[in-house]
mmCIF file of C-alpha atoms in Angstrom:
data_model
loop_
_atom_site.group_PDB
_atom_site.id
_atom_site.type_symbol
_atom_site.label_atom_id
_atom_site.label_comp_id
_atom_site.label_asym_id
_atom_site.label_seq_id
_atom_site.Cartn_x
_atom_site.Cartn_y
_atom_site.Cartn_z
ATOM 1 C CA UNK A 74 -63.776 156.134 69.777
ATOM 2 C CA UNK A 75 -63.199 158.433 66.661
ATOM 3 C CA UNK A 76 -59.549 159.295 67.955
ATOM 4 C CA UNK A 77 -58.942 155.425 68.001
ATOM 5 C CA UNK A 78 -60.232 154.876 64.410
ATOM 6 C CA UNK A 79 -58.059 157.619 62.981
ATOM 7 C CA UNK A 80 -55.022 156.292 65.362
ATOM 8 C CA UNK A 81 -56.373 152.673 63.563
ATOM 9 C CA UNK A 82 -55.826 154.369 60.197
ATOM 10 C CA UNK A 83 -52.661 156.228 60.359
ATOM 11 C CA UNK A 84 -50.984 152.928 61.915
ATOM 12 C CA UNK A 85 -52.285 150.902 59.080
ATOM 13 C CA UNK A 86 -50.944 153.727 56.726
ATOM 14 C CA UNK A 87 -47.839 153.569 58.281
ATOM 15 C CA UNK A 88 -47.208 149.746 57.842
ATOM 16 C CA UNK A 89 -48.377 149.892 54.250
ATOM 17 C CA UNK A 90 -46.166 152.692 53.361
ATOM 18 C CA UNK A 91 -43.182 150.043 55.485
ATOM 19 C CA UNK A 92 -44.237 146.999 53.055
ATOM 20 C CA UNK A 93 -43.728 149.220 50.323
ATOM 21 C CA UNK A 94 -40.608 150.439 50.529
ATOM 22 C CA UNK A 95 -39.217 147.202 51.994
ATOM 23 C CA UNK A 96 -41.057 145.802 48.952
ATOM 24 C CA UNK A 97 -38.394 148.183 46.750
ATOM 25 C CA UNK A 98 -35.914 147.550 48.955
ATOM 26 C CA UNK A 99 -35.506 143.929 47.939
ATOM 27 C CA UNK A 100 -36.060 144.870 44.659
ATOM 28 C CA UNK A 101 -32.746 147.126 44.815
ATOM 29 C CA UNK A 102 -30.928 145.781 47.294
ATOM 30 C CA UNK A 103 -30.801 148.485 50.155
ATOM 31 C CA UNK A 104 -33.398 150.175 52.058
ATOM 32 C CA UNK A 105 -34.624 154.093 50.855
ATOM 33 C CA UNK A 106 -37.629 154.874 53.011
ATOM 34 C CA UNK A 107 -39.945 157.736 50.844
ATOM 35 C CA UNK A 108 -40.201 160.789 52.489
ATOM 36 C CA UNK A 109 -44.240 162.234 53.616
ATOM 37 C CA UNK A 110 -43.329 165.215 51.031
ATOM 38 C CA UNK A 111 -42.214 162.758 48.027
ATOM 39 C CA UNK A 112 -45.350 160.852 48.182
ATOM 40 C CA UNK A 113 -47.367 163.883 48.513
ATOM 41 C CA UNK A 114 -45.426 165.601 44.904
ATOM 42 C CA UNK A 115 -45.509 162.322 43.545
ATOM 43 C CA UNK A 116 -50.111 162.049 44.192
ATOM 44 C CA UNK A 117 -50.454 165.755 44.243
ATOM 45 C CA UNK A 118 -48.428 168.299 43.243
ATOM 46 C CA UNK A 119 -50.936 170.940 42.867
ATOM 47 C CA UNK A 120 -52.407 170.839 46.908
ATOM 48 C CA UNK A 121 -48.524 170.668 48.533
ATOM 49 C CA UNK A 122 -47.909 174.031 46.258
ATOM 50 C CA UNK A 123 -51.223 175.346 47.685
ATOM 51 C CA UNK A 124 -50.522 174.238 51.184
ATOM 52 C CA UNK A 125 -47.288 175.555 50.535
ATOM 53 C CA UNK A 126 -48.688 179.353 49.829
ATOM 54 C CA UNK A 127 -51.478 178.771 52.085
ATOM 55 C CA UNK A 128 -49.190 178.679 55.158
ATOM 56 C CA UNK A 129 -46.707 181.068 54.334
ATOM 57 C CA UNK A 130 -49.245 183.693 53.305
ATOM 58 C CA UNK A 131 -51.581 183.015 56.194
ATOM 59 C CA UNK A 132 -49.530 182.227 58.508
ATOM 60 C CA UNK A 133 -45.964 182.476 58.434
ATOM 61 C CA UNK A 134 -43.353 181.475 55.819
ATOM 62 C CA UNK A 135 -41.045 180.578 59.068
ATOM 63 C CA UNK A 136 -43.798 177.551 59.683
ATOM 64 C CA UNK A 137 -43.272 176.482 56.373
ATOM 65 C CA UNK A 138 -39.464 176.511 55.755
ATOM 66 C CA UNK A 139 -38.207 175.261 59.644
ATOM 67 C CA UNK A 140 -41.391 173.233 61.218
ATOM 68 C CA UNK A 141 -43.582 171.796 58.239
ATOM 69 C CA UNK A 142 -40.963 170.541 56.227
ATOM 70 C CA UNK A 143 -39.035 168.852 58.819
ATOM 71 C CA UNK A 144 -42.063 166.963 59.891
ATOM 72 C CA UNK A 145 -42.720 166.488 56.078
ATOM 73 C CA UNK A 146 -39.347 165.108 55.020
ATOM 74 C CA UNK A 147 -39.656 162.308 57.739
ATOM 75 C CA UNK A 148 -39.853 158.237 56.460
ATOM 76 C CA UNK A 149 -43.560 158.005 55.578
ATOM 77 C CA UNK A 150 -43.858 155.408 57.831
ATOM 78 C CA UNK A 151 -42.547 156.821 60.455
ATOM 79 C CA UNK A 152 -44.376 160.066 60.249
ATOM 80 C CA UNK A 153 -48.052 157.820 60.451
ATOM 81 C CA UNK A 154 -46.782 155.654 62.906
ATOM 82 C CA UNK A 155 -45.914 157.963 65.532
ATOM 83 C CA UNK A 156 -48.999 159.926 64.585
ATOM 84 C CA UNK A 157 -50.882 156.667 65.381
ATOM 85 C CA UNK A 158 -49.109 156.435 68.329
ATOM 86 C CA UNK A 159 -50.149 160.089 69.886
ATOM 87 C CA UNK A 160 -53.600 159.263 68.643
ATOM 88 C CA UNK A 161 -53.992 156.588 70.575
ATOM 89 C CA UNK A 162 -52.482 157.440 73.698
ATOM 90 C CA UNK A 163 -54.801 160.728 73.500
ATOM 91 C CA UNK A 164 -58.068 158.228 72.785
ATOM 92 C CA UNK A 165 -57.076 155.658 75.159
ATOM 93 C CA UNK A 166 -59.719 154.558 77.887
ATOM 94 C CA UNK A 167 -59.044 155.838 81.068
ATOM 95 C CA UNK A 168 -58.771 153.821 84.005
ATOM 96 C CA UNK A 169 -61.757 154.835 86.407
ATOM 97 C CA UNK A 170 -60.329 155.156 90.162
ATOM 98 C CA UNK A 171 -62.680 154.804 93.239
ATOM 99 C CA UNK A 172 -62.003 157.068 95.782
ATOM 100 C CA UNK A 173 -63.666 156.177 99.484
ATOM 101 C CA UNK A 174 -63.258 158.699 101.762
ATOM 102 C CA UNK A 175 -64.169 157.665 106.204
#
């Protein structure tokens, strides 16, 4: 039930982040989706430079550079919405199957 909620969230993150940049995109005339990483300079600058050193000191600066910001410069919505999608295929209900045996 929690992995549901959270795959409730990120889809309704991911369809908010859609309505706003369509909501520019009529404004300008053409379609720019915002990338996961510009939102996150653009709220907080100070945790994506931590994250930043966090990972590459901790961890590996090859998770950083290749893997994290691949996955970071992906359409906002996009990025929530098929993170809502692999949420809730990993929380769905299972189907319960009777077995009889003779």
């Amino acid at each position: 039930m929690i992995v549901r909620t959270l795959a409730s969230w990120m889809l309704l993150v991911a369809v908010i982040a859609l309505v706003a940049d369509g909501t520019i995109a009529t404004a300008h005339g053409s379609f720019v989706a915002t990338t996961v990483i510009g939102h996150w300079k653009s709220l907080a600058p100070a945790s994506l430079a931590a994250a930043e050193t966090l990972v590459s000191a901790r961890i590996s600066p090859a998770l950083w550079d290749p893997v994290l910001l691949s996955l970071l410069r992906l359409p906002t919505f996009a990025f929530f919405g098929g993170l809502g999608l692999l949420l809730f295929a990993a929380g769905r209900k299972r189907r319960r199957v009777n077995i009889y045996a003779n």
